[in-house]
Amino acid sequence: MARGGKAKNLRQRELIRYLANNPLLKDEELAGLFGVSIQTIRLDRSELQIPELRERMKTALQARHPVRSLGSDELVGELLDIEVGQYGVSMLKITPEMIFRKNLVARGHHLFAQANSLAVAVIDAEVALTGSARVLFKLPVKAGDLVLARAEISSRKGHKTIVKVVSRVKETIVFEGIFTVFALQEEENQ
Amino acid sequence: MARGGKAKNLRQRELIRYLANNPLLKDEELAGLFGVSIQTIRLDRSELQIPELRERMKTALQARHPVRSLGSDELVGELLDIEVGQYGVSMLKITPEMIFRKNLVARGHHLFAQANSLAVAVIDAEVALTGSARVLFKLPVKAGDLVLARAEISSRKGHKTIVKVVSRVKETIVFEGIFTVFALQEEENQ
DNA sequence: GTATAATTAGTACCAGGTACTAATTATTGA
DNA sequence: TCAATAATTAGTACCTGGTACTAATTATAC
């Protein structure tokens, strides 16, 4: 096969459909299916910008959690545990982009963002906004660190909720914050 | 830590909750999160019978496709492509359990099952049953082979639909069948 | 203070890839 | 018909996130 590439074109179109319906297909299986070598399938995927099996699984799973499985959208970090109206736990992996090159310490706003978005997430309301916050950066955080934030509702009066957040890196506290969050619309999300 | 294992117990309970909410967590991340070694996490998982990341992703994805994304349940093989009311494509990987030990050839009923379930799947009805079939096993199939079945509706009269199925292993036809399928209840699924 | 539980360390191995280089096999236009 | 080019195949080194195993080390309860 050469310049035209009719067989190639057909195979690639089928490849797209197959993977759209079933992201779990391995290159080896696809190769067997089309009667070509595994390398050909990899060339196809690379031309079509189709990622590898594990990435496909990941994104297929993300699509599932529509907005991280709760009403609050755009949570900074990964949600590990939550009991809406009570507490929540999230993890943030510090990447090199998050740190100052000078002293290799993570910029504070990342820790704040994690804590703040978690504080909003635990509120049992359709929409919630942070009214105010008092935060404390207790220890520097480095690249590669895993920051575990735990938010707990400490009091609630009408639309106004006080949420305390404590963030740790391996048991040592690196951040603390008290957030005052206002619920805009009550009711469950679904 | 020894005989009691209180820290261990707590960690394992949290581990379960974390992974239930987020199957994408790696052992390394969990280790960092709990401040223990990666081996400890692996011991935990093994004690708790929690499978590895890739398996967790797979099963999380399967749970998503409730009944293979279409009305017919229990499809034999993996669905690759379908246009309900027109055609469908499925893949069946021949495993050693499917073959005769004597001649190493796949038992015919596996090919039949794949074709039949696919034929039923392409019918645009809530419930469909095969009325009759004429099948032809053209060439033997061996372990490791990937059987690609393509079903196409060739005619339809009321509740009665004729579906032609052709199964191939790498372009060579190994099975052909004509299925007469009856729709029991009309209407879309979902 | 010792037996036992819990944890950590280290090794060999595996699947399913990436990324790259090089060789081989069509295909086709002139 | 043959040379240029497209398409495919082969092979290597390397990576991640594991399994499965053995052995050493550390903590704790009694």
XYZ file of C-alpha atoms (C1' of nucleotides) in Angstrom:
440
model
C 0.000 0.000 0.000
C 1.279 3.443 -0.818
C 0.372 6.949 -1.879
C -3.379 6.514 -1.906
C -3.724 4.772 1.399
C -7.281 3.533 0.955
C -6.908 0.517 3.199
C -5.184 2.670 5.761
C -7.917 5.233 5.674
C -10.649 2.680 6.120
C -8.808 0.964 8.941
C -8.296 4.237 10.746
C -11.929 5.190 10.453
C -12.971 1.829 11.853
C -10.343 2.148 14.569
C -11.890 5.388 15.727
C -15.357 3.889 15.928
C -14.202 0.760 17.691
C -12.326 2.683 20.348
C -15.173 5.122 20.759
C -17.470 2.226 21.617
C -14.901 0.287 23.587
C -11.882 2.068 25.076
C -10.565 -1.171 26.579
C -9.179 -2.608 23.351
C -5.424 -3.241 23.426
C -3.138 -2.506 20.497
C -2.438 -6.212 20.223
C -6.131 -7.016 19.912
C -6.682 -4.285 17.362
C -3.726 -5.567 15.378
C -5.252 -9.040 15.357
C -8.613 -7.610 14.415
C -7.341 -5.759 11.364
C -4.689 -8.286 10.455
C -1.825 -5.810 10.727
C 1.151 -5.520 13.015
C 1.074 -3.905 16.399
C 3.349 -1.148 15.133
C 0.875 -0.201 12.460
C -1.827 0.235 15.062
C 0.517 2.433 17.064
C 1.284 4.540 14.052
C -2.435 4.847 13.433
C -3.121 5.924 16.977
C -0.338 8.441 16.906
C -1.577 9.914 13.612
C -5.101 10.053 14.961
C -3.961 11.451 18.292
C -5.572 8.576 20.136
C -3.931 7.989 23.508
C -2.955 4.648 24.953
C -5.226 2.222 26.782
C -4.597 3.513 30.306
C -5.206 7.119 29.301
C -8.380 6.142 27.499
C -9.631 4.389 30.589
C -8.853 7.394 32.730
C -10.660 9.894 30.557
C -13.582 7.516 30.129
C -13.836 7.402 33.918
C -13.541 11.155 34.327
C -16.408 11.663 31.905
C -18.451 9.508 34.266
C -18.046 11.724 37.333
C -19.913 14.605 35.663
C -18.754 17.277 38.066
C -16.713 15.148 40.423
C -19.850 13.433 41.624
C -21.058 16.396 43.603
C -22.647 19.750 43.025
C -19.562 21.849 43.311
C -17.685 21.995 40.081
C -13.970 22.345 39.600
C -12.486 20.902 42.680
C -8.763 21.549 43.007
C -7.142 18.239 43.844
C -8.697 14.796 43.864
C -11.646 14.027 46.051
C -10.923 11.082 48.332
C -13.835 11.056 50.715
C -16.817 13.202 51.416
C -19.926 13.350 53.497
C -21.780 16.363 52.236
C -22.841 18.575 55.123
C -20.128 17.170 57.368
C -16.615 16.746 56.057
C -14.512 16.157 52.976
C -11.001 14.971 52.136
C -8.992 15.786 49.041
C -5.481 15.179 47.807
C -3.328 17.567 45.835
C -0.094 16.428 44.257
C 2.410 19.246 44.111
C 3.916 19.418 40.651
C 7.029 21.361 39.604
C 4.816 23.996 37.962
C 3.389 24.868 41.330
C 6.653 25.844 42.965
C 8.920 28.886 43.023
C 12.146 28.129 41.217
C 14.072 30.172 43.735
C 13.292 28.303 46.910
C 11.479 25.236 45.506
C 8.467 25.907 47.679
C 4.897 25.657 46.497
C 3.044 28.903 45.927
C 0.474 29.483 48.609
C -2.457 29.974 46.328
C -2.420 26.333 45.374
C -2.949 25.243 48.938
C -5.586 27.901 49.309
C -7.364 26.765 46.174
C -7.455 23.183 47.327
C -8.801 24.103 50.749
C -11.281 26.629 49.429
C -12.744 24.387 46.764
C -13.051 21.580 49.283
C -14.754 23.886 51.775
C -17.293 24.818 49.131
C -17.763 21.198 48.132
C -18.847 20.038 51.573
C -21.651 22.572 51.699
C -24.982 20.903 51.115
C -26.285 23.359 48.575
C -26.585 23.754 44.843
C -24.355 26.808 44.742
C -22.060 28.085 47.461
C -19.571 30.925 47.594
C -16.782 31.779 49.962
C -17.497 34.937 51.886
C -14.302 35.189 53.852
C -11.352 33.155 55.003
C -8.533 33.217 57.498
C -5.617 31.046 56.488
C -2.267 30.058 57.886
C 0.634 28.624 55.898
C 2.474 26.705 58.583
C 5.213 24.907 56.698
C 6.614 25.026 53.161
C 5.497 22.399 50.700
C 7.790 20.968 48.039
C 7.362 19.415 44.628
C 6.234 15.820 44.812
C 4.494 16.309 48.129
C 1.001 14.982 48.522
C -1.170 17.427 50.363
C -4.118 15.912 52.165
C -6.765 18.480 53.003
C -9.576 17.722 55.411
C -12.494 20.109 55.624
C -14.997 19.986 58.447
C -18.099 22.005 58.962
C -17.892 23.543 62.385
C -21.097 25.529 62.489
C -24.026 26.561 60.393
C -26.551 29.351 60.703
C -28.983 29.650 57.841
C -27.075 30.316 54.645
C -23.809 30.879 56.455
C -21.491 27.972 57.188
C -18.108 27.940 58.896
C -15.718 25.354 57.524
C -12.340 24.508 59.031
C -9.715 23.069 56.742
C -6.479 21.419 57.795
C -3.938 20.306 55.221
C -1.162 17.867 55.942
C 1.848 16.342 54.255
C 2.404 12.975 55.910
C 0.864 13.842 59.259
C 2.537 17.238 59.582
C 0.223 20.194 59.269
C 1.210 22.605 56.498
C -1.906 24.725 56.193
C -4.941 25.742 58.202
C -7.891 27.825 57.225
C -11.293 28.900 58.397
C -13.743 29.614 55.613
C -17.083 31.342 55.831
C -19.202 30.005 53.035
C -22.622 31.187 51.933
C -25.123 28.871 50.345
C -26.977 30.578 47.517
C -29.530 27.910 46.672
C -30.571 25.130 48.993
C -31.653 21.622 48.004
C -29.918 18.506 46.875
C -27.999 18.215 43.683
C -28.484 15.212 41.457
C 2.925 -1.508 65.749
C 2.007 -5.047 66.652
C -0.653 -7.392 67.931
C -3.448 -4.906 68.216
C -2.969 -3.228 64.875
C -5.079 -0.164 65.570
C -3.212 2.132 63.208
C -3.344 -0.575 60.590
C -7.036 -1.051 61.023
C -7.791 2.619 60.738
C -5.577 2.987 57.709
C -7.245 0.077 55.977
C -10.707 1.424 56.622
C -9.730 4.777 55.193
C -8.047 3.054 52.279
C -11.305 1.359 51.376
C -13.239 4.592 51.447
C -10.657 6.483 49.451
C -10.539 3.882 46.727
C -14.317 3.598 46.655
C -14.534 7.296 45.905
C -11.545 7.374 43.619
C -10.322 4.193 41.958
C -7.513 6.083 40.202
C -5.229 6.380 43.220
C -1.848 4.694 42.791
C -0.145 2.718 45.533
C 2.610 5.305 45.577
C 0.123 8.093 46.188
C -1.657 6.164 48.889
C 1.675 5.442 50.546
C 2.476 9.145 50.536
C -0.977 9.940 51.837
C -0.739 7.647 54.844
C 2.965 8.149 55.401
C 3.797 4.479 54.995
C 5.817 2.533 52.465
C 4.486 1.335 49.172
C 4.847 -2.260 50.344
C 2.561 -1.643 53.267
C -0.117 -0.386 50.940
C 0.298 -3.464 48.819
C -0.030 -5.705 51.825
C -3.143 -3.783 52.782
C -4.669 -4.192 49.358
C -3.870 -7.860 49.288
C -5.402 -8.397 52.745
C -8.471 -6.432 51.714
C -8.685 -8.176 48.352
C -8.523 -4.857 46.548
C -7.211 -5.282 43.004
C -4.613 -3.103 41.341
C -5.206 0.236 39.646
C -5.803 -1.091 36.148
C -8.283 -3.688 37.314
C -10.104 -1.098 39.375
C -10.391 1.144 36.341
C -11.707 -1.702 34.232
C -14.418 -2.738 36.643
C -15.380 0.881 37.241
C -15.831 1.221 33.497
C -17.811 -2.001 33.158
C -20.215 -0.830 35.846
C -20.790 2.212 33.689
C -21.990 0.330 30.598
C -25.068 -1.001 32.396
C -26.008 -3.676 29.902
C -23.349 -3.113 27.290
C -24.972 0.188 26.400
C -27.861 -1.430 24.616
C -31.115 -3.126 25.399
C -30.035 -6.693 24.873
C -28.240 -8.099 27.856
C -25.511 -10.703 27.915
C -23.669 -10.180 24.716
C -21.081 -12.848 24.002
C -17.872 -11.083 23.000
C -17.075 -7.409 23.144
C -19.175 -4.923 21.275
C -17.084 -2.842 18.916
C -19.606 -0.965 16.851
C -23.339 -0.902 16.482
C -26.125 0.920 14.715
C -29.271 -0.499 16.187
C -31.672 -1.499 13.440
C -28.871 -1.785 10.907
C -25.677 -3.591 11.844
C -23.363 -4.538 14.693
C -19.775 -5.688 15.160
C -18.365 -7.711 18.022
C -15.081 -9.355 18.870
C -14.590 -12.667 20.599
C -11.177 -13.733 21.812
C -10.824 -17.499 21.707
C -9.427 -18.747 24.998
C -7.994 -22.200 25.702
C -11.187 -23.137 27.575
C -13.118 -22.803 24.354
C -11.216 -25.407 22.382
C -11.188 -29.176 22.072
C -8.000 -30.586 23.512
C -7.874 -33.198 20.794
C -7.670 -31.028 17.730
C -7.199 -27.581 19.339
C -10.205 -26.211 17.493
C -12.824 -23.988 19.049
C -16.178 -25.544 19.818
C -18.817 -24.351 17.405
C -21.270 -23.160 19.984
C -19.009 -20.308 20.951
C -19.085 -18.897 17.468
C -22.806 -19.468 17.373
C -23.289 -17.715 20.697
C -21.356 -14.689 19.558
C -23.276 -14.436 16.304
C -26.645 -15.094 17.868
C -26.283 -12.597 20.672
C -25.082 -9.997 18.196
C -28.012 -10.710 15.909
C -30.386 -10.150 18.791
C -28.560 -7.012 19.848
C -29.029 -5.236 16.538
C -32.787 -5.629 16.702
C -34.456 -2.367 17.616
C -36.714 -3.760 20.301
C -36.888 -4.147 24.036
C -36.859 -7.919 23.894
C -35.997 -10.106 20.934
C -35.681 -13.840 20.535
C -34.146 -16.009 17.880
C -36.756 -18.024 16.022
C -34.503 -19.979 13.731
C -31.028 -19.994 12.281
C -29.010 -21.537 9.505
C -25.312 -21.561 10.188
C -22.145 -22.618 8.449
C -18.800 -23.279 10.137
C -16.422 -22.653 7.282
C -13.000 -22.940 8.863
C -11.641 -24.067 12.236
C -10.783 -21.436 14.814
C -7.857 -21.797 17.214
C -7.026 -20.503 20.655
C -5.805 -16.923 20.596
C -7.772 -16.090 17.480
C -9.825 -12.934 17.467
C -13.168 -13.542 15.877
C -14.807 -10.474 14.392
C -18.510 -10.935 13.853
C -20.537 -8.550 11.755
C -24.309 -8.739 11.832
C -26.487 -6.998 9.282
C -30.217 -6.783 9.104
C -31.251 -7.930 5.673
C -35.001 -7.655 5.901
C -37.790 -6.911 8.283
C -41.490 -7.677 8.231
C -43.376 -6.681 11.333
C -41.954 -8.521 14.288
C -39.812 -10.767 12.150
C -36.314 -9.721 11.184
C -33.717 -11.563 9.141
C -30.138 -10.960 10.271
C -27.065 -12.150 8.410
C -23.913 -12.669 10.429
C -20.432 -13.172 9.033
C -17.503 -13.931 11.339
C -13.913 -13.542 10.322
C -10.452 -14.178 11.680
C -8.159 -11.697 9.972
C -10.214 -11.263 6.806
C -10.899 -14.971 6.303
C -14.457 -16.030 6.880
C -14.850 -18.737 9.507
C -18.579 -18.638 10.138
C -21.771 -17.549 8.451
C -25.289 -17.571 9.734
C -28.766 -16.365 8.908
C -30.911 -15.697 11.945
C -34.629 -15.121 12.074
C -35.305 -12.975 15.092
C -38.663 -12.008 16.544
C -39.180 -8.777 18.420
C -41.427 -9.285 21.420
C -41.883 -5.698 22.532
C -41.363 -2.696 20.324
C -40.066 0.696 21.401
C -36.752 2.125 22.371
C -34.858 1.034 25.431
C -33.633 3.477 28.100
C 12.877 -9.190 77.256
C 11.197 -11.935 74.096
C 7.713 -13.631 70.872
C 4.938 -11.980 67.459
C 2.795 -8.467 64.514
C 3.712 -4.938 61.385
C 6.473 -2.708 58.331
C 10.151 -1.995 55.135
C 13.591 -3.369 51.609
C 15.041 -5.666 47.677
C 14.831 -8.639 43.726
C 13.025 -10.738 39.463
C 9.331 -10.531 36.488
C 5.172 -8.872 33.679
C 1.840 -6.053 30.562
C 1.167 -2.425 27.754
C 2.797 0.982 26.488
C 6.448 5.371 24.362
C 10.018 6.784 21.348
C 13.162 5.933 18.306
C 15.948 3.769 14.186
C 16.209 0.850 10.423
C 14.686 -2.433 7.115
C 11.253 -4.211 4.136
C 7.190 -4.281 1.209
C 3.616 -2.255 -1.670
C 1.989 1.113 -4.977
C 2.035 4.217 -8.571
C 3.301 7.830 -11.786
C 6.160 8.585 -15.491
C 9.306 -1.334 -16.166
C 11.588 1.065 -12.611
C 12.568 4.445 -9.325
C 10.384 7.392 -5.755
C 7.529 7.396 -2.107
C 4.003 5.602 1.102
C 3.008 2.084 4.234
C 4.219 -1.459 7.058
C 7.086 -4.255 9.916
C 11.001 -5.252 13.071
C 13.838 -4.325 16.812
C 15.752 -1.925 20.682
C 15.948 0.688 25.043
C 13.104 2.561 28.356
C 8.895 3.633 31.355
C 4.945 2.892 34.852
C 2.459 0.362 37.976
C 2.026 -3.389 39.194
C 2.710 -9.122 41.119
C 5.094 -12.386 43.847
C 8.417 -13.598 46.563
C 12.286 -13.532 50.386
C 14.533 -11.426 53.987
C 15.529 -7.955 57.316
C 14.077 -4.616 60.527
C 11.074 -2.189 63.847
C 7.220 -1.817 67.203
C 4.351 -3.558 70.658
C 1.989 -6.391 73.935
C 2.380 -9.455 77.454
